[in-house]
mmCIF file of N, CA and C in Angstrom:
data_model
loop_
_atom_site.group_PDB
_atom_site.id
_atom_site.type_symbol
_atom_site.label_atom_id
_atom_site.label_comp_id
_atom_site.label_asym_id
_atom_site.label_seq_id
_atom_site.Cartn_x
_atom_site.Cartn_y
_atom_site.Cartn_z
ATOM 1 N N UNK A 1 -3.721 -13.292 45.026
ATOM 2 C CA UNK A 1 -3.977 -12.105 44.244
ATOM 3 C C UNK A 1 -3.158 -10.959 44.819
ATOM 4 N N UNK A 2 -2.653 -10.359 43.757
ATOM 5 C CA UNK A 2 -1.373 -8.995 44.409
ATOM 6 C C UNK A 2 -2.289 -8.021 44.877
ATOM 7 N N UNK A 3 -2.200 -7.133 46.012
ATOM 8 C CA UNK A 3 -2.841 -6.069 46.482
ATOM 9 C C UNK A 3 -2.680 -4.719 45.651
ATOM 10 N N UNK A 4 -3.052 -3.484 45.917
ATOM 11 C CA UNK A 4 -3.264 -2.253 45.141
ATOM 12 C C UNK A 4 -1.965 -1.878 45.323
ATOM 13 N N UNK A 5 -1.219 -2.159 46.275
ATOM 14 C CA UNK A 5 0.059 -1.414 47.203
ATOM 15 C C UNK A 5 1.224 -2.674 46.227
ATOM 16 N N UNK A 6 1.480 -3.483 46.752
ATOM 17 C CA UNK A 6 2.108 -4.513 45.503
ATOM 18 C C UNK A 6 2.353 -3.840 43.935
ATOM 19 N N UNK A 7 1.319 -4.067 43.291
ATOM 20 C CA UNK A 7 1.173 -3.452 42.245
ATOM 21 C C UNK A 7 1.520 -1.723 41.776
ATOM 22 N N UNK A 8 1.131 -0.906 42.655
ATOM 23 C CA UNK A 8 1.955 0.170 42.884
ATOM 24 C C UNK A 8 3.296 0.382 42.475
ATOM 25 N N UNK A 9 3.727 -0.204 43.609
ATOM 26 C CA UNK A 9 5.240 -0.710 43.752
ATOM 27 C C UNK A 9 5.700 -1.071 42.853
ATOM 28 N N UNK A 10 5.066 -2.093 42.276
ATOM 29 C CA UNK A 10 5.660 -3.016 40.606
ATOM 30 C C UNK A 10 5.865 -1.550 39.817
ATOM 31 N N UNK A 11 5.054 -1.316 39.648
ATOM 32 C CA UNK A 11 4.601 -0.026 38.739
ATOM 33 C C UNK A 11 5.953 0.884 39.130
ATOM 34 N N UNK A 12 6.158 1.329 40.022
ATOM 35 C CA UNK A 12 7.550 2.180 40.364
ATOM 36 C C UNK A 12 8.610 1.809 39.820
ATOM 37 N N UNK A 13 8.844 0.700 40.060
ATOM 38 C CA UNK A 13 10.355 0.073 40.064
ATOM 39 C C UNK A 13 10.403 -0.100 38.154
ATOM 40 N N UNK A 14 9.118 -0.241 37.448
ATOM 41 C CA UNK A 14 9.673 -0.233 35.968
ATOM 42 C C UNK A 14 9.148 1.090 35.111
ATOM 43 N N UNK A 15 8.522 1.810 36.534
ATOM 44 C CA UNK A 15 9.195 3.767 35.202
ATOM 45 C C UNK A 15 10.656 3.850 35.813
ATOM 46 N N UNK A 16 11.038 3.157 36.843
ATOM 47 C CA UNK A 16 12.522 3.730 37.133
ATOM 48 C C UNK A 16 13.044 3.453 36.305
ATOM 49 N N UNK A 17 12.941 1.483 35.773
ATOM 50 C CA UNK A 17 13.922 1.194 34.944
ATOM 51 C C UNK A 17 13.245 1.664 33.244
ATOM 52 N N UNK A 18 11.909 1.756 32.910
ATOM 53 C CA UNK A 18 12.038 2.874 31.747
ATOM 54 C C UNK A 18 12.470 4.190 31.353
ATOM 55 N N UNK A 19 12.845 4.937 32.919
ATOM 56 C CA UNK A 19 13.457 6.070 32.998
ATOM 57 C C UNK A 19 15.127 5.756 32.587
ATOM 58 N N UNK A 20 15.496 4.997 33.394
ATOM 59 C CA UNK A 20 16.557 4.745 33.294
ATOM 60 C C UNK A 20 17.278 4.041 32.052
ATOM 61 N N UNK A 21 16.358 3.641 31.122
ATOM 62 C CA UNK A 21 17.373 3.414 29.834
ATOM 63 C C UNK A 21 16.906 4.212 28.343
ATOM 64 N N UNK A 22 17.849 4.615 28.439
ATOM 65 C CA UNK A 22 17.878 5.186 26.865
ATOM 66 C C UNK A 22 16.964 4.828 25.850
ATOM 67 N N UNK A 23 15.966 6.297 25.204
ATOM 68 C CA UNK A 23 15.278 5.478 24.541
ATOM 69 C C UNK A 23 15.908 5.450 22.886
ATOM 70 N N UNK A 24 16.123 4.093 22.551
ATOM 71 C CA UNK A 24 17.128 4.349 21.349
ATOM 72 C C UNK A 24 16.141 3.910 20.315
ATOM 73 N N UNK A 25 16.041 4.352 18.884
ATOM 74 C CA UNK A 25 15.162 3.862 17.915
ATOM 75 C C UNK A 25 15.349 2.638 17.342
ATOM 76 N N UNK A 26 14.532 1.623 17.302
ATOM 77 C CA UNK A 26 15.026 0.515 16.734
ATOM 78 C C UNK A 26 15.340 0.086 15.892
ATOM 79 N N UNK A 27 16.381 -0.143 14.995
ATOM 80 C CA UNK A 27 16.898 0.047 13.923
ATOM 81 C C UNK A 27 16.339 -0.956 12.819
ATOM 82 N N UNK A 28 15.402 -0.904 11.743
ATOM 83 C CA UNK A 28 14.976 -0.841 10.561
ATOM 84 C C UNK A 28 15.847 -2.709 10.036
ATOM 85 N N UNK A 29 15.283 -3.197 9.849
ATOM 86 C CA UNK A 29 16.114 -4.593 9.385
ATOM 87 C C UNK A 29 16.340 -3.911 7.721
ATOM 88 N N UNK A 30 17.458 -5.226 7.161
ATOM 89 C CA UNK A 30 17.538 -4.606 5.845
ATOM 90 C C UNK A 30 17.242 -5.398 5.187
ATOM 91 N N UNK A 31 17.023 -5.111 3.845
ATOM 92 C CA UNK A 31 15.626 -5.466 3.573
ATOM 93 C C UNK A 31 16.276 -7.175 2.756
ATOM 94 N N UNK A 32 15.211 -7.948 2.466
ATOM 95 C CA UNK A 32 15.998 -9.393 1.907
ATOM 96 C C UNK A 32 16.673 -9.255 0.342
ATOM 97 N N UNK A 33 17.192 -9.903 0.254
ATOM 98 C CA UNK A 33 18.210 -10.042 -0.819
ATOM 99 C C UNK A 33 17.052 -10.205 -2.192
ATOM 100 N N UNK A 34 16.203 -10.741 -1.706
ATOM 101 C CA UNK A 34 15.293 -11.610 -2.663
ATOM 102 C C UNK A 34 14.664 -10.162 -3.524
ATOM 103 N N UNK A 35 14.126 -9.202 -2.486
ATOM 104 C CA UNK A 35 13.043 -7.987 -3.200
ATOM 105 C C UNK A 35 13.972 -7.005 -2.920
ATOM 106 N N UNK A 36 15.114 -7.325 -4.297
ATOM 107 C CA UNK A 36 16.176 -6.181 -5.147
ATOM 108 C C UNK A 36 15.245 -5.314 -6.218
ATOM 109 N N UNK A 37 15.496 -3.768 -6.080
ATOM 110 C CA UNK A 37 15.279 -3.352 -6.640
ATOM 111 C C UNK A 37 15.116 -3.604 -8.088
ATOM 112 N N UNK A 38 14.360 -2.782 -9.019
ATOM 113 C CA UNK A 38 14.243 -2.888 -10.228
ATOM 114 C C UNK A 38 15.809 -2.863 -10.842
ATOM 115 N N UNK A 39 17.099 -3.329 -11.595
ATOM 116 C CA UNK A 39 18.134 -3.170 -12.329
ATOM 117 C C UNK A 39 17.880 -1.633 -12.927
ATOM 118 N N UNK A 40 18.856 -0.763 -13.072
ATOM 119 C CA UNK A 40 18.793 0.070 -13.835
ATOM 120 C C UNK A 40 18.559 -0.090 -15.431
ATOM 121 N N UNK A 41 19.258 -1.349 -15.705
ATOM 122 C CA UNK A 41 19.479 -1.348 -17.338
ATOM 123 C C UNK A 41 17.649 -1.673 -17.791
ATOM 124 N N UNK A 42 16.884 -2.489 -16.795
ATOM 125 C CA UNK A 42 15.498 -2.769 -16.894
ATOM 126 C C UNK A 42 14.962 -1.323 -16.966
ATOM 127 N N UNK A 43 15.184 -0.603 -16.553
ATOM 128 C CA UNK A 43 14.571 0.682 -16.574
ATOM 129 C C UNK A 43 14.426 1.861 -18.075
ATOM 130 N N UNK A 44 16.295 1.476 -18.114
ATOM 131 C CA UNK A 44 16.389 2.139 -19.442
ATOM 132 C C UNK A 44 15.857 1.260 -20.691
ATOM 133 N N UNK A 45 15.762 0.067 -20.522
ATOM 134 C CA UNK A 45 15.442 -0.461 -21.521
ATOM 135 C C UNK A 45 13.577 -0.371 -21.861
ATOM 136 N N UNK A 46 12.729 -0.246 -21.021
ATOM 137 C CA UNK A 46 11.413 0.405 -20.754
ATOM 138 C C UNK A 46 11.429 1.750 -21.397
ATOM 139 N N UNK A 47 12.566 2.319 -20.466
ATOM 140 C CA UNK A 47 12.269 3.854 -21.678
ATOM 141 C C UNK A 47 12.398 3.942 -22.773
ATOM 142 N N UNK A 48 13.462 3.239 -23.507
ATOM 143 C CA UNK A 48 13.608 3.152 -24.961
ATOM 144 C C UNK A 48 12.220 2.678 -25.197
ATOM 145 N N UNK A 49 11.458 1.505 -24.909
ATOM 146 C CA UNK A 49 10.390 0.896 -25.832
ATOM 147 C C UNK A 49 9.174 1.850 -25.681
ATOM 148 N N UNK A 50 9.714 2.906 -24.524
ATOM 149 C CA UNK A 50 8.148 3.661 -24.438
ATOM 150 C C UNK A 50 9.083 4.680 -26.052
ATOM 151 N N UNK A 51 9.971 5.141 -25.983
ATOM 152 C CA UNK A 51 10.309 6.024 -26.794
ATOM 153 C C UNK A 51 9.999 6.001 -28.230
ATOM 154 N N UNK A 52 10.282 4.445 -28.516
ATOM 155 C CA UNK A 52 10.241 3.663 -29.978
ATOM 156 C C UNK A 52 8.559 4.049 -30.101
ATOM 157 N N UNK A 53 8.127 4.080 -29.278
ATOM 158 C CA UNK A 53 6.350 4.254 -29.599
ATOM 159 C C UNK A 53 5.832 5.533 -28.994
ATOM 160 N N UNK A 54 7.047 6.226 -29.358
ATOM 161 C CA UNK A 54 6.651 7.641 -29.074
ATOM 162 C C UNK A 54 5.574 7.968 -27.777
ATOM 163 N N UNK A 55 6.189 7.636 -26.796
ATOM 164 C CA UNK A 55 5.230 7.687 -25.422
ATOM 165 C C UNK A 55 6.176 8.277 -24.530
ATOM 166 N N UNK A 56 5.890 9.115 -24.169
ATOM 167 C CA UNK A 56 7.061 10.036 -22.699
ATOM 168 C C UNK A 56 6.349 9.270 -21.553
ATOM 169 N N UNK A 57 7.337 9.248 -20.154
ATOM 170 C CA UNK A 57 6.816 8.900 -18.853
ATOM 171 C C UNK A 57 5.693 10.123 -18.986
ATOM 172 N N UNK A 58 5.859 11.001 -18.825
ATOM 173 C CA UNK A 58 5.067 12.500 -18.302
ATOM 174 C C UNK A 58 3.837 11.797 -19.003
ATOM 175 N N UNK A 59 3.515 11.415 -19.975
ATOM 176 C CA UNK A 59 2.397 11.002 -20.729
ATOM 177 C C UNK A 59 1.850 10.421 -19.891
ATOM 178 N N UNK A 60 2.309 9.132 -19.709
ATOM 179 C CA UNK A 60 1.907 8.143 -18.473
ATOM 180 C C UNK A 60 0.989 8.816 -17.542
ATOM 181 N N UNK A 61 2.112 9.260 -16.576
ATOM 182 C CA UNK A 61 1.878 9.693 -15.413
ATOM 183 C C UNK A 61 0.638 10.834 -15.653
ATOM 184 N N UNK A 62 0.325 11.830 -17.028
ATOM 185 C CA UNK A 62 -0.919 12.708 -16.999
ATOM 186 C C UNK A 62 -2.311 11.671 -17.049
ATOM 187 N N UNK A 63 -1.936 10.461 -17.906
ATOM 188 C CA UNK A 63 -3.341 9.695 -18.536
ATOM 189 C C UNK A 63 -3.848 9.187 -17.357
ATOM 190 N N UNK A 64 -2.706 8.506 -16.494
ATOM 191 C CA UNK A 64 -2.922 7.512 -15.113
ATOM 192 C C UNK A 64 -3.697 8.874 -14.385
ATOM 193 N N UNK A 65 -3.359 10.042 -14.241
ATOM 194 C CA UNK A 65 -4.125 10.428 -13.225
ATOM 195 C C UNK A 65 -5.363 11.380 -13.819
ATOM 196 N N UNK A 66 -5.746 11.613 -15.075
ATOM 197 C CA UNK A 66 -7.203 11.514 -15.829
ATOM 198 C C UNK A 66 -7.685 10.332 -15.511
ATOM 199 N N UNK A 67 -7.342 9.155 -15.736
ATOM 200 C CA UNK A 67 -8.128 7.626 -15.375
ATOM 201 C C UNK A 67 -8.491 7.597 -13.867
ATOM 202 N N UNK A 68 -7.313 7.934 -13.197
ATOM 203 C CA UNK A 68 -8.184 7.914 -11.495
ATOM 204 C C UNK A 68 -9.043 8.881 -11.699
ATOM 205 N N UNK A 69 -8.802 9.975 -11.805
ATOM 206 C CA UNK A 69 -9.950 10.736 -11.613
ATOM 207 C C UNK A 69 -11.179 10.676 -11.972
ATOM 208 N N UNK A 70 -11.275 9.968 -13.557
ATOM 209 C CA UNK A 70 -12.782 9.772 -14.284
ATOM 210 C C UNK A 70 -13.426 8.696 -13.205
ATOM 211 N N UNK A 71 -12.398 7.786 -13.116
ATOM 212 C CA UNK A 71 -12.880 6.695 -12.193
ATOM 213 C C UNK A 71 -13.522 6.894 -10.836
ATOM 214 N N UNK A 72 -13.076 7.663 -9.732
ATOM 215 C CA UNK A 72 -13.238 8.200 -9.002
ATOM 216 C C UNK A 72 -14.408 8.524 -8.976
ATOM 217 N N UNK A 73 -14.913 9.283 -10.341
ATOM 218 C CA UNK A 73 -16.074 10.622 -10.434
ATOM 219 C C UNK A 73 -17.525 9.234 -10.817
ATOM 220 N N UNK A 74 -16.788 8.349 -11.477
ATOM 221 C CA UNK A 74 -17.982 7.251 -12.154
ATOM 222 C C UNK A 74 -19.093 6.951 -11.043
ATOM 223 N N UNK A 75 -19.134 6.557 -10.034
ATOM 224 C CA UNK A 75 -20.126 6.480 -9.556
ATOM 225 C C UNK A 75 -20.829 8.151 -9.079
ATOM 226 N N UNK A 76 -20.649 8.941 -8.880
ATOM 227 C CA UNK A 76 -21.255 10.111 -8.559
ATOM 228 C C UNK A 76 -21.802 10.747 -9.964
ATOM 229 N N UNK A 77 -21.404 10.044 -10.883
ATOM 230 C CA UNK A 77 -21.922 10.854 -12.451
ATOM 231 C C UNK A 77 -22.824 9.850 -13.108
ATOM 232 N N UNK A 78 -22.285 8.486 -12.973
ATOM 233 C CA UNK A 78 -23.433 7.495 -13.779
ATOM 234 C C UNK A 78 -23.548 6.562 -12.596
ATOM 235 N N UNK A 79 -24.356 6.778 -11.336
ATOM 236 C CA UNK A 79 -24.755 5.569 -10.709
ATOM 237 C C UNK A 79 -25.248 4.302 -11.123
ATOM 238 N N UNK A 80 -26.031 4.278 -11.841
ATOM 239 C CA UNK A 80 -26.743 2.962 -12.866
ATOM 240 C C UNK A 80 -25.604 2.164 -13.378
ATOM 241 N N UNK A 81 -24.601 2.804 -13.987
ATOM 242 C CA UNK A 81 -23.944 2.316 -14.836
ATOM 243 C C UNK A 81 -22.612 1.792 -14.082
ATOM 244 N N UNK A 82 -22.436 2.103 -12.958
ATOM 245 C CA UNK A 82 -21.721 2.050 -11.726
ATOM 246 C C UNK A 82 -22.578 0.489 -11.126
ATOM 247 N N UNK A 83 -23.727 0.288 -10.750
ATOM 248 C CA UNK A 83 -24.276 -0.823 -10.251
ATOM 249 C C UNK A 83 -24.417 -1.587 -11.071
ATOM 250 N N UNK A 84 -24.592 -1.528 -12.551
ATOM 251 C CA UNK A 84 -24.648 -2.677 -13.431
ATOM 252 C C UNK A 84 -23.554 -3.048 -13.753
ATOM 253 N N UNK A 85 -22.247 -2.401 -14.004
ATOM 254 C CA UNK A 85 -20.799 -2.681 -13.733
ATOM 255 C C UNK A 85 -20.613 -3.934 -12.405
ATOM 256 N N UNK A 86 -20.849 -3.634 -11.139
ATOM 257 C CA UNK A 86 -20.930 -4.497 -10.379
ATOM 258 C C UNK A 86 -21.755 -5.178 -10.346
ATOM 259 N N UNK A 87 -23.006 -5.796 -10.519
ATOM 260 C CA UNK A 87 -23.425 -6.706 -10.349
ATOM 261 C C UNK A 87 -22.777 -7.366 -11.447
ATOM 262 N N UNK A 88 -22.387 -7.211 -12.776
ATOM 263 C CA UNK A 88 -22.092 -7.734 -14.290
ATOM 264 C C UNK A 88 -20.246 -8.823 -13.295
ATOM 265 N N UNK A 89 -19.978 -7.722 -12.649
ATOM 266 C CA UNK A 89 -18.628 -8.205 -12.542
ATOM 267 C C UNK A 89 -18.605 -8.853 -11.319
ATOM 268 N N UNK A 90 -19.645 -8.973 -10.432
ATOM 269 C CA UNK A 90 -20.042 -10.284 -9.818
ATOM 270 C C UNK A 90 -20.579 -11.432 -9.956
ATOM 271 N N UNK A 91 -21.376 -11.179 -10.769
ATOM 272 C CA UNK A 91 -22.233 -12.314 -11.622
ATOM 273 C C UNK A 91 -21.134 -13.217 -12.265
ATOM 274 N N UNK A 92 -20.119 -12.150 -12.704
ATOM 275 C CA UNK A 92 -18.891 -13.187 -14.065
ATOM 276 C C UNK A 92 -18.122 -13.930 -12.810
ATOM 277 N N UNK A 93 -17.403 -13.252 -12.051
ATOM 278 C CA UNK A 93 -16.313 -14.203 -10.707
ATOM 279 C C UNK A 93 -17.268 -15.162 -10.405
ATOM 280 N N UNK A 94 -18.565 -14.827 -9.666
ATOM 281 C CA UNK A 94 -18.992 -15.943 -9.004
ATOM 282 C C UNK A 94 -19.152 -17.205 -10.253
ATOM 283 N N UNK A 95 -19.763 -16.910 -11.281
ATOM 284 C CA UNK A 95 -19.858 -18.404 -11.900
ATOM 285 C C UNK A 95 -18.216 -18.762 -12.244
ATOM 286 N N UNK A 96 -17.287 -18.035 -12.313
ATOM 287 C CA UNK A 96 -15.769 -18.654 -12.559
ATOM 288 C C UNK A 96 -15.680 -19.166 -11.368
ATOM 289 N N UNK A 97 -15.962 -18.992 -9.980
ATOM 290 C CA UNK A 97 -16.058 -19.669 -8.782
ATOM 291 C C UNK A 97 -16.324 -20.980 -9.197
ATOM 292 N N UNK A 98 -17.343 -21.405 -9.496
ATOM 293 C CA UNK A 98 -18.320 -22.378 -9.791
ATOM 294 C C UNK A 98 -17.840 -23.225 -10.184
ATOM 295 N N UNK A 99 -16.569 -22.985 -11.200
ATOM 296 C CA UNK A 99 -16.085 -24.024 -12.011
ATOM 297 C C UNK A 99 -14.977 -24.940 -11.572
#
């Protein structure tokens, strides 16, 4: 078993050598070939079909964050209806379990 004085010592000799080297940031791998971004032309072609149905992003993005929010508020406004929601939507998985 190493003594208090041993260990000490150990302890010295590697803040010297953590002192002694540069601390450099480790550089970020890049990322796999496989999870390529979305294509641009995929993008524009989304906007056209939101356009054809008369839907702006901005639309989106206001409804999505009315929906979190109602959602959010659902259990503090209808608790009941909040626990019968979950038990209803446990009751349904577990018997799809089952099968």
């Amino acid at each position: 078993m190493a003594t208090k004085a041993q260990l000490e010592a150990e302890l010295a000799v590697l803040k010297s050598q953590l002192a002694a080297t540069d601390a450099k940031p480790v550089p970020k791998p890049d990322p796999e070939p496989d999870a390529e971004p979305e294509q641009p032309h995929e993008q524009s072609a989304f906007a056209n079909l939101l356009k054809e149905h008369g839907v702006d992003s901005q639309d989106i993005d206001a409804l999505w964050t009315q929906f979190s929010s109602e959602l959010s508020d659902l259990p503090e406004k209808k608790p009941l209806l909040t626990a019968v929601a979950a038990f209803g939507l446990g009751f349904a998985l577990g018997r799809m379990s089952k099968s």
